[in-house]
């Protein structure tokens, strides 16, 4: 099976590529990535000389770049490439709209041209907006995105819906909750807090810290995407979640305890504008129809993740210092 993975040098994309190589002898994987600040080929150093893997630097918003990799012999596209950080979207909405909406449209058009048979749109639970203290998002929950990031993802989802409805393009859309695990860029809550705590720097908690996220280990997200790619029904949406709701303060407290650091490192800072209060996922559809369920509990997953960051302090230091960026700019030019 030949798979083009967009955004394969990012956090989830690189975990997906590693998992495909470890699971399927007969896979052929093309990692198509622009190498923005979030892309890091070092995540894939263990497979870079594997004959089943190749890397092409390119931009999903550029039709010529996309045409170079999305050729008639491709069996599936898994579309991870995006600007993914909510806080950045507050200042750079234009970049988010370009990459996340226009990039998806360029891919969809090319997928039509080559008659692609499987397209997985990797979306997010944030398209549903925010929940009150009870209830959970179902696939038919109305879209109500609250940030430029989530609005751009919801727009891309609607394009996927339209291309399936109008042109019969076989698109499956996944909407997953918050991921954590190895190779996550230390701007997101868990790796940022681990990284700051390791350096005895303050841990910035937005608002009252009682916002709730449903945490899923990245390996479980990857097995869910694999199940959708191989057996999902075209035109369908699949929610993916870990059934592991935690308040942010609980997560931060668990990290401090594991690292034997004091609660005094917590610093309450101004809340994120428009901050979604609570996410929770009803993942019964993917469980029922594709027999998927999470395998890593939060307590085990967070312990493993902290251990990974402790074992990979050089990776963390290089990411934080921007050393990878300098290297890629020398190799591939600035972007
Ligand atoms: P990430 O920011 O770590 O990685 C994004 C990757 O996309 C990077 O490698 C980057 O270089 C690449 N990219 C960005 N713009 C590009 C462009 N124009 N052309 C080609 N490549 C480009 O993101 P992530 O956390 O791995 O998320 C991957 C996908 O999963 C995103 O679509 C995100 O919306 C979705 N998602 C993320 C989470 C989460 O918790 N991280 C949860 C649900 C869904
Ligand atoms: O729900 C899925 C989404 O999860 C994905 O679509 C996004 O790509 C991904 O970034 C993530 O979005 P969040 O905004 O939920 O993740 P983030 O790690 O930025 O924040 C998690 C929670 O922690 C949120 O309530 C904001 C809070 N937070 C975050 C940071 C970075 C803090 O309190 N302090 C911080 O410094």
Short mmCIF file of C-alpha atoms and ligand atoms in Angstrom, two decimals:
data_model
loop_
_atom_site.label_atom_id
_atom_site.label_comp_id
_atom_site.label_asym_id
_atom_site.label_seq_id
_atom_site.Cartn_x
_atom_site.Cartn_y
_atom_site.Cartn_z
CA UNK A 1 0.00 0.00 0.00
CA UNK A 2 1.52 3.34 -1.07
CA UNK A 3 0.58 6.10 1.37
CA UNK A 4 1.34 9.81 1.14
CA UNK A 5 1.52 11.23 4.66
CA UNK A 6 1.30 15.02 4.72
CA UNK A 7 2.88 16.64 7.77
CA UNK A 8 4.81 13.44 8.52
CA UNK A 9 7.64 15.33 10.21
CA UNK A 10 5.31 16.71 12.88
CA UNK A 11 4.33 15.16 16.19
CA UNK A 12 1.48 12.82 15.20
CA UNK A 13 2.63 12.32 11.61
CA UNK A 14 6.06 11.04 12.66
CA UNK A 15 4.51 8.69 15.22
CA UNK A 16 2.17 7.42 12.48
CA UNK A 17 5.06 6.76 10.07
CA UNK A 18 7.05 4.92 12.74
CA UNK A 19 4.02 2.81 13.60
CA UNK A 20 3.26 1.94 9.94
CA UNK A 21 6.86 0.80 9.36
CA UNK A 22 6.79 -1.28 12.55
CA UNK A 23 3.45 -2.89 11.65
CA UNK A 24 3.34 -3.45 7.88
CA UNK A 25 6.12 -5.09 5.85
CA UNK A 26 4.50 -4.15 2.55
CA UNK A 27 3.95 -0.41 3.14
CA UNK A 28 5.45 2.31 0.97
CA UNK A 29 5.43 5.65 2.75
CA UNK A 30 6.03 9.11 1.35
CA UNK A 31 6.43 11.82 3.97
CA UNK A 32 5.41 15.13 2.37
CA UNK A 33 6.20 18.03 4.67
CA UNK A 34 7.16 21.69 4.37
CA UNK A 35 9.35 21.53 7.51
CA UNK A 36 7.88 24.54 9.29
CA UNK A 37 8.98 25.23 12.87
CA UNK A 38 6.95 22.14 13.88
CA UNK A 39 8.48 19.69 11.40
CA UNK A 40 11.49 17.71 12.56
CA UNK A 41 13.11 14.97 10.48
CA UNK A 42 15.13 13.89 13.48
CA UNK A 43 11.94 12.23 14.75
CA UNK A 44 12.33 9.82 11.83
CA UNK A 45 16.07 9.16 11.97
CA UNK A 46 15.42 5.50 12.87
CA UNK A 47 13.66 4.88 9.53
CA UNK A 48 15.38 7.36 7.20
CA UNK A 49 17.30 4.66 5.35
CA UNK A 50 14.44 2.14 5.30
CA UNK A 51 13.60 1.40 1.63
CA UNK A 52 9.89 1.64 2.46
CA UNK A 53 10.22 5.30 3.49
CA UNK A 54 10.99 8.48 1.57
CA UNK A 55 10.82 12.19 2.31
CA UNK A 56 9.79 14.97 -0.05
CA UNK A 57 9.89 18.55 1.08
CA UNK A 58 6.87 20.42 -0.22
CA UNK A 59 4.00 22.70 0.66
CA UNK A 60 0.39 21.51 0.60
CA UNK A 61 -0.74 24.91 -0.61
CA UNK A 62 1.35 24.62 -3.79
CA UNK A 63 -0.38 22.56 -6.50
CA UNK A 64 2.92 21.74 -8.27
CA UNK A 65 4.44 20.36 -5.06
CA UNK A 66 1.34 18.28 -4.40
CA UNK A 67 1.21 16.96 -7.98
CA UNK A 68 4.80 15.76 -7.58
CA UNK A 69 3.88 13.33 -4.78
CA UNK A 70 0.18 12.60 -5.27
CA UNK A 71 0.47 10.44 -8.38
CA UNK A 72 -1.82 7.76 -9.87
CA UNK A 73 -0.06 4.93 -8.03
CA UNK A 74 -0.85 6.31 -4.56
CA UNK A 75 -3.40 4.22 -2.62
CA UNK A 76 -4.10 6.58 0.27
CA UNK A 77 -3.41 10.05 1.61
CA UNK A 78 -3.34 10.71 5.34
CA UNK A 79 -3.55 14.46 5.74
CA UNK A 80 -1.90 15.66 8.96
CA UNK A 81 -0.18 18.81 7.61
CA UNK A 82 -1.51 21.86 9.39
CA UNK A 83 -0.75 24.76 11.62
CA UNK A 84 -1.80 23.09 14.85
CA UNK A 85 -1.32 25.43 17.81
CA UNK A 86 -4.37 27.40 19.02
CA UNK A 87 -2.34 30.20 20.66
CA UNK A 88 -0.41 30.89 17.45
CA UNK A 89 -3.68 31.07 15.50
CA UNK A 90 -4.72 34.09 17.57
CA UNK A 91 -1.91 36.15 16.01
CA UNK A 92 -1.47 34.43 12.65
CA UNK A 93 -4.95 33.58 11.42
CA UNK A 94 -3.93 34.14 7.78
CA UNK A 95 -1.29 31.41 7.92
CA UNK A 96 -3.76 29.01 9.53
CA UNK A 97 -6.39 29.67 6.89
CA UNK A 98 -3.87 29.26 4.07
CA UNK A 99 -2.31 26.03 5.29
CA UNK A 100 -5.35 24.37 6.82
CA UNK A 101 -8.07 25.35 4.33
CA UNK A 102 -6.31 26.13 1.06
CA UNK A 103 -3.84 23.27 1.60
CA UNK A 104 -6.71 20.83 2.06
CA UNK A 105 -8.47 22.11 -1.07
CA UNK A 106 -5.29 21.71 -3.15
CA UNK A 107 -4.94 18.12 -1.94
CA UNK A 108 -8.60 17.32 -2.57
CA UNK A 109 -8.41 18.67 -6.13
CA UNK A 110 -5.32 16.62 -6.86
CA UNK A 111 -6.95 13.55 -5.27
CA UNK A 112 -9.85 13.95 -7.71
CA UNK A 113 -7.49 14.28 -10.65
CA UNK A 114 -5.69 11.01 -9.90
CA UNK A 115 -8.82 9.11 -8.81
CA UNK A 116 -7.49 8.49 -5.29
CA UNK A 117 -9.30 5.72 -3.43
CA UNK A 118 -8.70 6.64 0.25
CA UNK A 119 -8.27 10.14 1.75
CA UNK A 120 -8.10 10.53 5.53
CA UNK A 121 -8.67 14.07 6.80
CA UNK A 122 -7.09 14.29 10.25
CA UNK A 123 -9.31 16.76 12.04
CA UNK A 124 -9.95 17.64 15.66
CA UNK A 125 -12.63 17.64 18.35
CA UNK A 126 -12.13 21.42 18.59
CA UNK A 127 -14.44 21.86 15.58
CA UNK A 128 -17.36 21.12 17.95
CA UNK A 129 -16.54 24.06 20.24
CA UNK A 130 -16.84 23.86 24.01
CA UNK A 131 -18.92 21.69 26.36
CA UNK A 132 -20.55 22.48 29.69
CA UNK A 133 -19.89 20.27 32.72
CA UNK A 134 -21.64 17.23 31.22
CA UNK A 135 -22.11 15.50 27.88
CA UNK A 136 -19.70 14.60 25.09
CA UNK A 137 -19.16 15.32 21.40
CA UNK A 138 -20.83 12.93 18.96
CA UNK A 139 -20.20 12.88 15.22
CA UNK A 140 -23.52 14.70 14.68
CA UNK A 141 -22.81 17.44 17.23
CA UNK A 142 -23.12 20.76 15.34
CA UNK A 143 -19.86 22.47 14.40
CA UNK A 144 -19.15 25.54 16.58
CA UNK A 145 -15.43 26.32 16.34
CA UNK A 146 -14.19 29.08 18.62
CA UNK A 147 -10.61 29.86 17.57
CA UNK A 148 -9.09 30.71 14.18
CA UNK A 149 -7.37 27.30 14.39
CA UNK A 150 -10.56 25.35 14.98
CA UNK A 151 -12.47 27.46 12.45
CA UNK A 152 -9.84 26.62 9.84
CA UNK A 153 -10.08 22.90 10.65
CA UNK A 154 -13.89 23.00 10.53
CA UNK A 155 -13.70 24.74 7.15
CA UNK A 156 -11.40 22.01 5.86
CA UNK A 157 -13.81 19.36 7.18
CA UNK A 158 -16.65 21.01 5.29
CA UNK A 159 -14.59 21.02 2.10
CA UNK A 160 -14.00 17.29 2.58
CA UNK A 161 -17.73 16.78 3.08
CA UNK A 162 -18.48 18.78 -0.09
CA UNK A 163 -15.92 16.87 -2.21
CA UNK A 164 -17.44 13.59 -1.07
CA UNK A 165 -21.01 14.76 -1.65
CA UNK A 166 -20.44 16.44 -5.01
CA UNK A 167 -17.61 14.45 -6.59
CA UNK A 168 -17.83 11.16 -4.72
CA UNK A 169 -14.29 11.57 -3.42
CA UNK A 170 -13.69 8.82 -0.83
CA UNK A 171 -12.84 11.02 2.15
CA UNK A 172 -12.98 9.86 5.77
CA UNK A 173 -12.68 12.48 8.52
CA UNK A 174 -11.32 11.79 12.01
CA UNK A 175 -11.89 14.12 14.96
CA UNK A 176 -9.58 13.36 17.84
CA UNK A 177 -9.09 14.79 21.29
CA UNK A 178 -5.78 16.06 22.78
CA UNK A 179 -2.77 13.89 22.05
CA UNK A 180 0.40 13.50 24.08
CA UNK A 181 3.51 11.33 23.80
CA UNK A 182 6.99 11.32 22.23
CA UNK A 183 8.10 14.02 19.77
CA UNK A 184 5.47 16.62 20.71
CA UNK A 185 6.69 20.17 20.20
CA UNK A 186 7.17 21.86 23.59
CA UNK A 187 4.62 24.58 22.97
CA UNK A 188 1.70 22.25 23.80
CA UNK A 189 0.64 21.83 27.44
CA UNK A 190 2.26 18.52 28.40
CA UNK A 191 5.71 18.85 26.80
CA UNK A 192 5.89 22.54 27.75
CA UNK A 193 5.20 21.76 31.39
CA UNK A 194 7.67 18.84 31.45
CA UNK A 195 10.32 20.95 29.79
CA UNK A 196 9.84 23.97 32.08
CA UNK A 197 9.70 21.82 35.22
CA UNK A 198 12.97 20.11 34.24
CA UNK A 199 14.60 23.54 34.09
CA UNK A 200 12.86 24.81 37.27
CA UNK A 201 11.10 27.47 35.21
CA UNK A 202 7.56 28.59 35.98
CA UNK A 203 4.64 26.60 34.57
CA UNK A 204 2.12 29.02 32.97
CA UNK A 205 -1.42 27.85 33.72
CA UNK A 206 -4.10 29.79 31.83
CA UNK A 207 -6.97 31.23 33.90
CA UNK A 208 -8.10 29.00 36.76
CA UNK A 209 -6.57 25.84 35.25
CA UNK A 210 -9.87 23.99 35.54
CA UNK A 211 -10.38 23.58 31.81
CA UNK A 212 -10.88 19.95 30.87
CA UNK A 213 -9.29 18.02 28.00
CA UNK A 214 -9.71 14.35 27.06
CA UNK A 215 -6.15 13.00 26.73
CA UNK A 216 -5.19 10.27 24.28
CA UNK A 217 -1.74 8.77 23.86
CA UNK A 218 -0.47 9.38 20.33
CA UNK A 219 0.05 5.67 19.61
CA UNK A 220 -3.68 5.15 20.12
CA UNK A 221 -4.52 8.02 17.78
CA UNK A 222 -2.27 6.39 15.18
CA UNK A 223 -3.95 2.98 15.44
CA UNK A 224 -7.33 4.70 15.08
CA UNK A 225 -6.22 6.54 11.94
CA UNK A 226 -4.83 3.30 10.55
CA UNK A 227 -8.18 1.59 11.16
CA UNK A 228 -10.04 4.42 9.41
CA UNK A 229 -7.57 4.46 6.50
CA UNK A 230 -7.92 0.73 5.91
CA UNK A 231 -11.56 0.03 6.81
CA UNK A 232 -13.39 3.34 7.25
CA UNK A 233 -16.48 4.10 5.21
CA UNK A 234 -16.04 6.92 2.66
CA UNK A 235 -17.97 10.04 3.63
CA UNK A 236 -18.04 9.10 7.31
CA UNK A 237 -16.73 10.99 10.32
CA UNK A 238 -15.09 9.15 13.24
CA UNK A 239 -14.59 10.69 16.68
CA UNK A 240 -11.49 9.43 18.52
CA UNK A 241 -10.94 9.90 22.24
CA UNK A 242 -9.22 8.44 25.25
CA UNK A 243 -12.01 8.57 27.83
CA UNK A 244 -9.41 10.29 30.02
CA UNK A 245 -10.81 13.65 31.00
CA UNK A 246 -8.52 15.68 33.24
CA UNK A 247 -8.47 19.28 34.42
CA UNK A 248 -5.31 21.07 33.29
CA UNK A 249 -4.24 21.52 36.91
CA UNK A 250 -4.47 17.75 37.47
CA UNK A 251 -2.19 17.18 34.48
CA UNK A 252 0.31 19.80 35.63
CA UNK A 253 0.22 18.40 39.19
CA UNK A 254 0.91 14.87 37.92
CA UNK A 255 3.93 16.13 35.97
CA UNK A 256 5.32 18.03 38.98
CA UNK A 257 4.84 15.00 41.25
CA UNK A 258 6.52 12.65 38.78
CA UNK A 259 9.51 14.99 38.51
CA UNK A 260 9.55 15.65 42.27
CA UNK A 261 9.12 19.39 41.73
CA UNK A 262 7.14 21.80 43.96
CA UNK A 263 3.66 23.19 43.19
CA UNK A 264 5.19 26.66 43.67
CA UNK A 265 6.46 26.43 40.08
CA UNK A 266 2.85 26.91 38.90
CA UNK A 267 2.18 30.46 37.74
CA UNK A 268 -1.40 31.47 36.98
CA UNK A 269 -1.35 33.67 33.88
CA UNK A 270 -3.95 35.54 31.83
CA UNK A 271 -6.44 33.17 30.25
CA UNK A 272 -6.35 32.32 26.54
CA UNK A 273 -8.93 34.53 24.75
CA UNK A 274 -11.98 32.48 23.80
CA UNK A 275 -10.63 29.52 25.77
CA UNK A 276 -12.76 26.38 25.33
CA UNK A 277 -13.76 25.12 28.77
CA UNK A 278 -14.23 21.43 28.27
CA UNK A 279 -13.85 18.74 25.60
CA UNK A 280 -15.09 15.15 25.92
CA UNK A 281 -15.47 12.59 23.18
CA UNK A 282 -18.05 9.92 22.51
CA UNK A 283 -15.93 7.43 20.56
CA UNK A 284 -18.55 4.68 20.47
CA UNK A 285 -18.89 4.80 16.67
CA UNK A 286 -15.26 3.92 15.89
CA UNK A 287 -15.35 1.29 18.62
CA UNK A 288 -18.53 -0.28 17.26
CA UNK A 289 -17.78 -0.05 13.54
CA UNK A 290 -13.98 -0.44 13.37
CA UNK A 291 -13.33 -2.27 16.63
CA UNK A 292 -10.89 0.40 17.83
CA UNK A 293 -10.28 1.30 21.43
CA UNK A 294 -7.44 3.02 23.31
CA UNK A 295 -4.76 0.81 24.80
CA UNK A 296 -2.79 3.25 26.97
CA UNK A 297 -4.31 4.59 30.19
CA UNK A 298 -3.48 8.18 31.15
CA UNK A 299 -1.42 7.33 34.27
CA UNK A 300 0.78 4.90 32.32
CA UNK A 301 0.90 7.18 29.29
CA UNK A 302 1.99 10.27 31.19
CA UNK A 303 4.65 8.30 33.09
CA UNK A 304 6.00 6.90 29.80
CA UNK A 305 5.93 10.34 28.21
CA UNK A 306 7.83 11.97 31.06
CA UNK A 307 10.37 9.13 30.87
CA UNK A 308 10.72 9.72 27.12
CA UNK A 309 11.44 13.42 27.60
CA UNK A 310 13.96 12.58 30.34
CA UNK A 311 15.68 10.11 28.00
CA UNK A 312 15.64 12.58 25.11
CA UNK A 313 16.84 15.78 26.71
CA UNK A 314 19.13 16.47 23.77
CA UNK A 315 16.12 16.37 21.38
CA UNK A 316 14.27 18.74 23.70
CA UNK A 317 17.20 21.14 24.03
CA UNK A 318 17.72 21.22 20.25
CA UNK A 319 14.02 21.85 19.58
CA UNK A 320 13.89 24.59 22.18
CA UNK A 321 17.03 26.27 20.91
CA UNK A 322 15.90 26.19 17.28
CA UNK A 323 18.97 24.18 16.25
CA UNK A 324 16.94 21.96 13.89
CA UNK A 325 15.56 25.04 12.17
CA UNK A 326 19.05 26.33 11.41
CA UNK A 327 20.08 22.96 10.02
CA UNK A 328 17.02 22.64 7.74
CA UNK A 329 17.41 26.20 6.55
CA UNK A 330 20.98 25.39 5.51
CA UNK A 331 19.86 22.16 3.81
CA UNK A 332 16.60 23.24 2.23
CA UNK A 333 16.47 27.04 2.37
CA UNK A 334 14.35 29.30 4.52
CA UNK A 335 10.58 29.09 4.76
P1 LIG B 1 2.43 19.52 14.34
O1 LIG B 1 2.29 21.00 14.40
O2 LIG B 1 3.32 18.83 15.29
O3 LIG B 1 2.90 19.09 12.87
C1 LIG B 1 2.41 19.68 11.70
C2 LIG B 1 3.29 19.26 10.54
O4 LIG B 1 2.74 19.82 9.34
C3 LIG B 1 4.73 19.75 10.65
O5 LIG B 1 5.63 18.71 10.33
C4 LIG B 1 4.80 20.86 9.61
O6 LIG B 1 6.10 21.03 9.07
C5 LIG B 1 3.80 20.38 8.59
N1 LIG B 1 3.25 21.47 7.78
C6 LIG B 1 2.77 22.66 8.20
N2 LIG B 1 2.40 23.43 7.16
C7 LIG B 1 2.64 22.70 6.05
C8 LIG B 1 2.45 22.94 4.67
N3 LIG B 1 1.98 24.10 4.22
N4 LIG B 1 2.77 21.96 3.79
C9 LIG B 1 3.28 20.77 4.23
N5 LIG B 1 3.50 20.51 5.54
C10 LIG B 1 3.18 21.45 6.43
O7 LIG B 1 0.94 18.97 14.43
P2 LIG B 1 0.38 17.66 15.15
O8 LIG B 1 0.12 17.97 16.56
O9 LIG B 1 1.21 16.50 14.77
O10 LIG B 1 -1.05 17.56 14.43
C11 LIG B 1 -1.17 16.88 13.18
C12 LIG B 1 -2.62 16.98 12.71
O11 LIG B 1 -3.47 16.39 13.68
C13 LIG B 1 -3.10 18.41 12.52
O12 LIG B 1 -3.90 18.44 11.37
C14 LIG B 1 -3.94 18.69 13.76
O13 LIG B 1 -4.97 19.61 13.47
C15 LIG B 1 -4.49 17.32 14.05
N6 LIG B 1 -4.80 17.04 15.48
C16 LIG B 1 -3.85 17.26 16.43
C17 LIG B 1 -4.14 16.92 17.74
C18 LIG B 1 -3.12 17.14 18.85
O14 LIG B 1 -3.46 16.96 20.03
N7 LIG B 1 -1.87 17.49 18.56
C19 LIG B 1 -5.39 16.38 18.08
C20 LIG B 1 -6.33 16.19 17.07
C21 LIG B 1 -6.02 16.50 15.76
O1 LIG B 2 -8.37 18.83 21.13
C1 LIG B 2 -7.48 18.62 20.09
C2 LIG B 2 -6.53 19.78 19.97
O2 LIG B 2 -5.65 19.70 21.09
C3 LIG B 2 -5.75 19.79 18.66
O3 LIG B 2 -6.63 19.97 17.58
C4 LIG B 2 -4.69 20.91 18.66
O4 LIG B 2 -3.89 20.81 17.49
C5 LIG B 2 -3.81 20.75 19.88
O5 LIG B 2 -2.90 21.83 19.95
C6 LIG B 2 -4.66 20.69 21.16
O6 LIG B 2 -5.28 22.00 21.42
P1 LIG B 2 -5.38 22.61 22.89
O7 LIG B 2 -5.53 24.05 22.79
O8 LIG B 2 -6.37 21.85 23.71
O9 LIG B 2 -3.91 22.18 23.41
P2 LIG B 2 -2.80 22.98 24.24
O10 LIG B 2 -1.73 22.00 24.56
O11 LIG B 2 -2.41 24.26 23.59
O12 LIG B 2 -3.59 23.35 25.58
C7 LIG B 2 -4.17 22.34 26.40
C8 LIG B 2 -4.84 23.03 27.56
O13 LIG B 2 -3.83 23.62 28.39
C9 LIG B 2 -5.74 24.19 27.16
O14 LIG B 2 -6.85 24.25 28.05
C10 LIG B 2 -4.87 25.41 27.32
C11 LIG B 2 -3.99 25.03 28.50
N1 LIG B 2 -2.64 25.62 28.51
C12 LIG B 2 -1.86 25.47 27.41
C13 LIG B 2 -0.60 25.99 27.37
C14 LIG B 2 0.27 25.85 26.12
C15 LIG B 2 -2.16 26.27 29.64
O15 LIG B 2 -2.87 26.40 30.66
N2 LIG B 2 -0.89 26.80 29.61
C16 LIG B 2 -0.10 26.69 28.51
O16 LIG B 2 1.05 27.21 28.53
#
